[in-house]
GROMACS .gro file of C-alpha atoms in nm:
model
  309
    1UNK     CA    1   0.854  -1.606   0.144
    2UNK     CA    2   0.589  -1.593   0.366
    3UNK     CA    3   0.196  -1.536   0.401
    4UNK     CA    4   0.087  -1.464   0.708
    5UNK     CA    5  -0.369  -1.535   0.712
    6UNK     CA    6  -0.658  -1.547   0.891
    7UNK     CA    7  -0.914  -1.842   0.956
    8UNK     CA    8  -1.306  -1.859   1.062
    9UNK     CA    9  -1.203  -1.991   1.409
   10UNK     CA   10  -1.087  -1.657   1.520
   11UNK     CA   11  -0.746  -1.756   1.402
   12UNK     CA   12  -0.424  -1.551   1.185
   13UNK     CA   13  -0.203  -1.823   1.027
   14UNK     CA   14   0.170  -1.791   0.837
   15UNK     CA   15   0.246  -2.000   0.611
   16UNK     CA   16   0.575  -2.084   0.399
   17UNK     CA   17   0.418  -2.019   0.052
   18UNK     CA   18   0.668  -2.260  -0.096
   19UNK     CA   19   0.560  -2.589   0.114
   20UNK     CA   20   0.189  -2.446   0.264
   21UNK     CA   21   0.271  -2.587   0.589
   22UNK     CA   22   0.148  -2.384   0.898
   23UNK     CA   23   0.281  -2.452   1.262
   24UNK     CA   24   0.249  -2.185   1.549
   25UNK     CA   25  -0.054  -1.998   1.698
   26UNK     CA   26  -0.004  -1.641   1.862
   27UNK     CA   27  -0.308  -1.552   2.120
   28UNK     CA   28  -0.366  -1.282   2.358
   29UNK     CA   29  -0.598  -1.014   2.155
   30UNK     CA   30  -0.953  -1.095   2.276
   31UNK     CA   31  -1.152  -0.897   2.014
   32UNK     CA   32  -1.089  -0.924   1.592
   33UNK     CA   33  -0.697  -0.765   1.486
   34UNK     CA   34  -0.761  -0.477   1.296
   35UNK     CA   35  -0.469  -0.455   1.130
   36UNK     CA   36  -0.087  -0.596   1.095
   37UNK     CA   37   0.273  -0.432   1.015
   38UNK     CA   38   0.578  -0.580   1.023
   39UNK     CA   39   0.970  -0.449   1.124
   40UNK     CA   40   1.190  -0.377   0.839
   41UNK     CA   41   1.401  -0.647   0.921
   42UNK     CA   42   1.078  -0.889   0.932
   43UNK     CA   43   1.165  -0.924   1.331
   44UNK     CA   44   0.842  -0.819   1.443
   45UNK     CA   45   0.515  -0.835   1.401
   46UNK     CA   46   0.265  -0.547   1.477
   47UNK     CA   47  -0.122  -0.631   1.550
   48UNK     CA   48  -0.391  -0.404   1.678
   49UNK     CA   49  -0.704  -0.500   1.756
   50UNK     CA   50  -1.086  -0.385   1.865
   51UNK     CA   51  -0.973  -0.512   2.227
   52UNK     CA   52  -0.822  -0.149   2.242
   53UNK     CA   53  -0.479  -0.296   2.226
   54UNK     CA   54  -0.158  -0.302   2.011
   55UNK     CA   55   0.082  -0.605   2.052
   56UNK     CA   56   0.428  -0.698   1.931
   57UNK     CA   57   0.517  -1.060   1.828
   58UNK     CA   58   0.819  -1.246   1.775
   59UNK     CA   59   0.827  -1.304   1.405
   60UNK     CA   60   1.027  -1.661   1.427
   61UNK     CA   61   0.874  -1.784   1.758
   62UNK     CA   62   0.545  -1.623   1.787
   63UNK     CA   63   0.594  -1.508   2.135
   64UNK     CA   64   0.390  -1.237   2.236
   65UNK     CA   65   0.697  -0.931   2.308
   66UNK     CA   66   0.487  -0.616   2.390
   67UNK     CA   67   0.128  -0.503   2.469
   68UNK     CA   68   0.025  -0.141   2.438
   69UNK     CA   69  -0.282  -0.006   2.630
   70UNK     CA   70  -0.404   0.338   2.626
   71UNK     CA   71  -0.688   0.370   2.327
   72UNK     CA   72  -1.029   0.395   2.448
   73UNK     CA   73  -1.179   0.234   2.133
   74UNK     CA   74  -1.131   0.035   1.894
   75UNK     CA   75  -0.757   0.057   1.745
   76UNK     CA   76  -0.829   0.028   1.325
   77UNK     CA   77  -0.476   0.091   1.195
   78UNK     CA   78  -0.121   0.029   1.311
   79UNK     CA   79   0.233   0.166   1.161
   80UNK     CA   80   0.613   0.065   1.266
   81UNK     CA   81   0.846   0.309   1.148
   82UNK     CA   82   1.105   0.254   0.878
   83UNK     CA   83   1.353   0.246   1.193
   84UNK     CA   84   1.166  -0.001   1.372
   85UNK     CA   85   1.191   0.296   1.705
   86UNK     CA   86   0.824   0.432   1.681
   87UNK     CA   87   0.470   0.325   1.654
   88UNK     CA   88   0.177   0.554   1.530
   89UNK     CA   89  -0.154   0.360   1.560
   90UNK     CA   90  -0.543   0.531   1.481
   91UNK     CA   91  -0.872   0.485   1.671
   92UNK     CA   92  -1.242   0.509   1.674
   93UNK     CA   93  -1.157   0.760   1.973
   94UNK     CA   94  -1.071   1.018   1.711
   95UNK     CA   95  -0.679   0.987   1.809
   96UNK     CA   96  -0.374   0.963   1.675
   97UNK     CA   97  -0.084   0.840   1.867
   98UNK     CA   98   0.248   0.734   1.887
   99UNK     CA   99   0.453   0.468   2.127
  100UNK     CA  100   0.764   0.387   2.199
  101UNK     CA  101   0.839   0.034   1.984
  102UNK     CA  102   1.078  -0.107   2.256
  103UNK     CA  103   0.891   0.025   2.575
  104UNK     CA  104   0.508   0.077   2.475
  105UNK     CA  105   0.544   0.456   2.620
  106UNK     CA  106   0.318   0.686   2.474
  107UNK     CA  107   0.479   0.974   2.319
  108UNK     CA  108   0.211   1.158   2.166
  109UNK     CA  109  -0.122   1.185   2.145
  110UNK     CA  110  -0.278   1.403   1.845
  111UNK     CA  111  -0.629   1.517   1.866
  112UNK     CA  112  -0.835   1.653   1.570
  113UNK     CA  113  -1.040   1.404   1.370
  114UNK     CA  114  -1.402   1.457   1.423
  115UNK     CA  115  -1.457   1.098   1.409
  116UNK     CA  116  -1.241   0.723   1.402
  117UNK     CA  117  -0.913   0.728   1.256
  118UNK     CA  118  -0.907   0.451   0.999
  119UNK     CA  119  -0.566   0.488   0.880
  120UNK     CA  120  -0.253   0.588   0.920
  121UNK     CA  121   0.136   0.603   0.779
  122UNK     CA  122   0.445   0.750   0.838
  123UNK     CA  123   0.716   0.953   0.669
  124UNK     CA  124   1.049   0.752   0.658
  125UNK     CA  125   1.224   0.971   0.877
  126UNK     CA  126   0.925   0.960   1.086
  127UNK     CA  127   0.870   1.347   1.099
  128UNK     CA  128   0.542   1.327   1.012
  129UNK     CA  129   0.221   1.138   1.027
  130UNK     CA  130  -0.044   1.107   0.801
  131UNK     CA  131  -0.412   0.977   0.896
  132UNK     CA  132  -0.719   0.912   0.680
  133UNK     CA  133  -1.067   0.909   0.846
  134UNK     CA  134  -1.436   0.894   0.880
  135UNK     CA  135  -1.468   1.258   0.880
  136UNK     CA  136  -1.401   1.257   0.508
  137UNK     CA  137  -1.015   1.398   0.610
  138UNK     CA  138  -0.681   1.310   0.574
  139UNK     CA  139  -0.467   1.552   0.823
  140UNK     CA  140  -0.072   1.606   0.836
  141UNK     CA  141   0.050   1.560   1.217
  142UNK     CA  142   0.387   1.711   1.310
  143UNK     CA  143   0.544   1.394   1.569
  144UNK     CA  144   0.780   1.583   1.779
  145UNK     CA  145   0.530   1.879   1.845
  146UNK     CA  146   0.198   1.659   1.813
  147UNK     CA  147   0.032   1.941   1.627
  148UNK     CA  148  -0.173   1.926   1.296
  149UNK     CA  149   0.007   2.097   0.990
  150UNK     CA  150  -0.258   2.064   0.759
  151UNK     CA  151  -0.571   1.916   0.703
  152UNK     CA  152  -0.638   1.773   0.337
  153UNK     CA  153  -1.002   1.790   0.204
  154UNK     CA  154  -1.168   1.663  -0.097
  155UNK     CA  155  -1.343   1.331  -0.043
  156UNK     CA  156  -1.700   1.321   0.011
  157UNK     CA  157  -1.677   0.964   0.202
  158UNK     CA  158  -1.447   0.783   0.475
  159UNK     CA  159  -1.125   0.809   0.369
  160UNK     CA  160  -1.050   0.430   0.431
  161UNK     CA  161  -0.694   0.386   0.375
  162UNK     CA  162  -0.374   0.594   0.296
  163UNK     CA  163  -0.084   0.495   0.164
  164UNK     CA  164   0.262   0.758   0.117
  165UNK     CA  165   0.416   0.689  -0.236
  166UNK     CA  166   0.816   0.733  -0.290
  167UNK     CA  167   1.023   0.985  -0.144
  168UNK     CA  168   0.708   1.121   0.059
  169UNK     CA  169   0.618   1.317  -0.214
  170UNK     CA  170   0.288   1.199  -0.282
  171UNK     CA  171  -0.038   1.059  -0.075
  172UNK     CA  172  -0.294   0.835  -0.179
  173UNK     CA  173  -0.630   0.751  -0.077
  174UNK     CA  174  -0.894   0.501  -0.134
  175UNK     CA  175  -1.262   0.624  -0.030
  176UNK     CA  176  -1.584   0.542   0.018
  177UNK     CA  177  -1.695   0.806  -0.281
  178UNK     CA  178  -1.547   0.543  -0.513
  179UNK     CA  179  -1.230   0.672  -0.581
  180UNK     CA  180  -0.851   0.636  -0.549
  181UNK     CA  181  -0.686   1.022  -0.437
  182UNK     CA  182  -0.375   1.124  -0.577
  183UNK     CA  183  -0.230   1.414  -0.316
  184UNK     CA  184   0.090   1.645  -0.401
  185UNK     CA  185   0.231   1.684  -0.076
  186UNK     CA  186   0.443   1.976  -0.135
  187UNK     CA  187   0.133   2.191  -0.213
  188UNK     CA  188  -0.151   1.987  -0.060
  189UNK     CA  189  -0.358   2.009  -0.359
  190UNK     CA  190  -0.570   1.698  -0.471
  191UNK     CA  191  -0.381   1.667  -0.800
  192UNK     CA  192  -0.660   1.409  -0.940
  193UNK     CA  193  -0.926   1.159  -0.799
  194UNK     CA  194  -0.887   0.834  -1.031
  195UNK     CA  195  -1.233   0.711  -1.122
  196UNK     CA  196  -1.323   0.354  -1.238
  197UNK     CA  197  -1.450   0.177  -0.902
  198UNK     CA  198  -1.796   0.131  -0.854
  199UNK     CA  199  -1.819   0.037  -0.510
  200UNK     CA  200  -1.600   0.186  -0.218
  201UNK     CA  201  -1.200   0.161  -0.270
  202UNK     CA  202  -1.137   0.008   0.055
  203UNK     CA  203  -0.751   0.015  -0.003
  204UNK     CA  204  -0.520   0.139  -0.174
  205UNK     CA  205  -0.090   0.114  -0.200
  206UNK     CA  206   0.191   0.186  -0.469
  207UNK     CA  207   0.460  -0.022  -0.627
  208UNK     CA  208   0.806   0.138  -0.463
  209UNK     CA  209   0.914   0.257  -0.776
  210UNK     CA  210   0.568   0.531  -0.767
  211UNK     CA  211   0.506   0.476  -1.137
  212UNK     CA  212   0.183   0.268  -1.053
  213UNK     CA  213  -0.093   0.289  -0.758
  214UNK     CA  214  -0.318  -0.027  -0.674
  215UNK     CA  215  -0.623  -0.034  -0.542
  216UNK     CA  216  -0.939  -0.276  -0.451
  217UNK     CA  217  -1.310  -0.239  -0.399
  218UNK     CA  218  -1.602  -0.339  -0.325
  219UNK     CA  219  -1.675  -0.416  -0.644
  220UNK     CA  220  -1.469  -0.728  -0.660
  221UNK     CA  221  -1.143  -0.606  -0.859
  222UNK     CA  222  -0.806  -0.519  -0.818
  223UNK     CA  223  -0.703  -0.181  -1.021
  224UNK     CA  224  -0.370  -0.044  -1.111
  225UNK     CA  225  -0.339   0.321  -1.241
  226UNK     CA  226  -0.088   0.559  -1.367
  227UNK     CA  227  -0.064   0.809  -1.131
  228UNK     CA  228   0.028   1.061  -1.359
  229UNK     CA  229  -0.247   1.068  -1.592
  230UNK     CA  230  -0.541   0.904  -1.356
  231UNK     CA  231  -0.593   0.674  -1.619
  232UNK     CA  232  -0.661   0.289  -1.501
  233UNK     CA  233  -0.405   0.073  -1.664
  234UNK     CA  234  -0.509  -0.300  -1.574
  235UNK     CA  235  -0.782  -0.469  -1.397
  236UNK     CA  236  -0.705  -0.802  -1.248
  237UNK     CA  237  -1.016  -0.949  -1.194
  238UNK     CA  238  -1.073  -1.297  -1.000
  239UNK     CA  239  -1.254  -1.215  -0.680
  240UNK     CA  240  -1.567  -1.336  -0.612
  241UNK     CA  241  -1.620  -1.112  -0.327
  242UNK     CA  242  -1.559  -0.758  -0.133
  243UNK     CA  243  -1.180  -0.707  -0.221
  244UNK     CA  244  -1.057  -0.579   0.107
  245UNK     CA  245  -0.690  -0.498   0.081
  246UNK     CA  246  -0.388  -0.467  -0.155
  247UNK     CA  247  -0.006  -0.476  -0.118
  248UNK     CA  248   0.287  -0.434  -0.377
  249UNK     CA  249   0.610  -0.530  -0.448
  250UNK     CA  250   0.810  -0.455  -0.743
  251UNK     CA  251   0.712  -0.674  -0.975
  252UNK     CA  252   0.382  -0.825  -0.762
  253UNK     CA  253   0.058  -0.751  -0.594
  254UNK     CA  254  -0.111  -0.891  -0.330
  255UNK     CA  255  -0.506  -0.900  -0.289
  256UNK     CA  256  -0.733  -1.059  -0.012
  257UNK     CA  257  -1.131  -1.076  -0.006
  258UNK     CA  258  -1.383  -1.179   0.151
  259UNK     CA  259  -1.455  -1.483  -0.091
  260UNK     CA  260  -1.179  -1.650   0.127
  261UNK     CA  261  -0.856  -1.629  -0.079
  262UNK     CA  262  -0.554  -1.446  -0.111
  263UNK     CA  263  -0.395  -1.404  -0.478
  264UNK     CA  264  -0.061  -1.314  -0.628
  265UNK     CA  265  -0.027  -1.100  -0.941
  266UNK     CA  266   0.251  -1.103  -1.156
  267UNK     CA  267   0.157  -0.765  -1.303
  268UNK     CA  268   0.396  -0.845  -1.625
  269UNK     CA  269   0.214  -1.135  -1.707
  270UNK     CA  270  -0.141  -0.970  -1.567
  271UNK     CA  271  -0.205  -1.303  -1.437
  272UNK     CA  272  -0.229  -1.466  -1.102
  273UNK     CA  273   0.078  -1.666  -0.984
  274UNK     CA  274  -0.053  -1.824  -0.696
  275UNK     CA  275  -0.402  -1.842  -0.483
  276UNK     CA  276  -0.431  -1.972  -0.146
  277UNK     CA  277  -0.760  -2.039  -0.080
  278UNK     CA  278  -0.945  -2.288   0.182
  279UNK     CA  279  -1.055  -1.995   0.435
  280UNK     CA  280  -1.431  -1.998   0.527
  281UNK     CA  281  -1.429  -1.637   0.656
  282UNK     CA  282  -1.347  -1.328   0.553
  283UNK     CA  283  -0.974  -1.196   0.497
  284UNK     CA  284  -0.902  -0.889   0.600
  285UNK     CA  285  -0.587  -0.702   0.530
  286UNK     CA  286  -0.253  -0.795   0.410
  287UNK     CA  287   0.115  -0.635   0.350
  288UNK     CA  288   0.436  -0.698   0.262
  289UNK     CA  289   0.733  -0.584   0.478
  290UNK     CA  290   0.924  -0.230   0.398
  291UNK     CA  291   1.176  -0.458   0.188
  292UNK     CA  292   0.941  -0.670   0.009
  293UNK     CA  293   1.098  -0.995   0.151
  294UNK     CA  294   0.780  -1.107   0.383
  295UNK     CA  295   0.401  -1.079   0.319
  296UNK     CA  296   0.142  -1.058   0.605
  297UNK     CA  297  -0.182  -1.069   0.679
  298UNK     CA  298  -0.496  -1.130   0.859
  299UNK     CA  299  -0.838  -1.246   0.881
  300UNK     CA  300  -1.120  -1.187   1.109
  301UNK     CA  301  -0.989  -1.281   1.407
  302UNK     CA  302  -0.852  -1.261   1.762
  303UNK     CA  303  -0.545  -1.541   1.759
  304UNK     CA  304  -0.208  -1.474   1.517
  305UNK     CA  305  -0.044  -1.803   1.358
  306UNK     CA  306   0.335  -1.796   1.232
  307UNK     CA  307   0.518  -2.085   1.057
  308UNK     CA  308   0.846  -2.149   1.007
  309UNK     CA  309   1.118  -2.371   0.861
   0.00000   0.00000   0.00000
């Protein structure tokens, strides 16, 4: 229903992809959002930002609800938990930590990464935390305890982006070695590293039902694979530039580059449904909510739009 985007004058607009029309501006970060997330019930919006900060947003109104202080860097990635209670966000200070969604408290802070955290999800019941980084790792963080369970190993690159498939059971990665991760969970083994990029996989998600992984590059595409086999099944291909970030539905993908545009795929019909385009800088990241009802996301920017009925 709706798209949320960023322009080249340091503005994040959302727009009703039925009429186009845009209305409302949200400011208060004062360096580029980093990343978005959304509630559950598409009540809230989630932004973090290289001003150190995290900040909540009314979804209808665009007020500015919440702002959360305590990284010393950068803050790259942001997650709301299927609850909508707790927020884990990851840093160039190496940290992973978790708030308090309704207070901003800080409830944990996990220590570990040798370098920036550039990604980061959550378990449904929010047990456990998963973060990909620079340090070529992805680690398993306990969130009562704050400890690290695990750390998973195999990339030879930043692990840029991390996404947990259905029921928890599985991890995936996209890295800077070129390829997508597929991670069994239960043993912690790197079942299979999917191979067809030639560029970095800057990001990677799943369609909810787990039977297909998408991922986009460098390299201009959008791939979907089977999981199961490794084997890439499609390649939508329309991007004329860096392909920086993908989100699924169940019958749908969304991509956003840096040639300006965001597109809808109707992966039945392998063909694009719908491309907004008119940017003149680079968009950044984008992602539907947990129930598939609301799509977000962002450009290069410091200010977040919102438009409604």
């Amino acid at each position: 229903n709706y798209i949320v985007s960023g322009g080249e004058y340091s503005t994040v607009r959302k727009w009703k992809v039925a009429t186009g029309r845009c209305v409302e501006v949200m400011k208060g970060h004062t360096g580029p959002v980093c990343c978005v997330d959304i509630n559950r019930d598409g009540s809230t919006i989630w932004s973090c930002s290289a001003d150190n900060s995290i900040r909540g947003w009314d979804f209808e109104t665009g007020s500015q609800q919440l702002i959360i202080d305590g990284h010393e860097k950068a803050v790259f990635s942001v997650k709301i938990s299927f609850d909508g209670c707790m927020l884990c966000s990851g840093s160039e200070d190496n940290s992973v930590r978790l708030w308090n969604a309704s207070t901003g408290e800080q409830k944990q802070i996990m220590k570990g990464h040798s370098r920036g955290v550039l990604s980061v999800d959550m378990s449904a019941d929010a047990s456990r935390v998963y973060s990909g980084s620079k340090d070529h790792t992805i680690k398993e963080w306990d969130t009562r305890s704050g400890e690290c369970l695990r750390t998973l190993s195999g990339h030879t690159e930043w692990v840029r982006s991390i996404f947990l498939g259905a029921n928890d059971k599985q991890l995936f990665s996209a890295s800077y070695d070129h390829t997508v991760g597929v991670w069994n969970l239960d043993s912690g083994e790197l079942e299979c590293q999917m191979k067809g990029h030639t560029n970095n996989a800057e990001s990677v998600c799943a369609l909810p039902d787990g039977k297909h992984v998408v991922s986009c590059s460098w390299d201009n595409s959008v791939k979907v694979w089977d999981p199961s086999s490794g084997v890439c099944v499609n390649t939508l291909e329309g991007h004329t530039n860096v392909v920086t970030s993908v989100c699924a539905s169940s019958s749908s993908v969304c991509s956003c580059s840096c040639d300006g545009t965001m597109r809808l795929w109707d992966l039945k019909a392998k063909a694009i449904v719908q491309s907004n385009e008119g940017h003149h800088s680079n968009i950044r990241w984008t992602r539907f909510n947990q129930t598939g009802d609301k799509l977000l996301s962002y450009c290069h920017g410091r200010t977040l739009d919102t438009k409604s009925d």
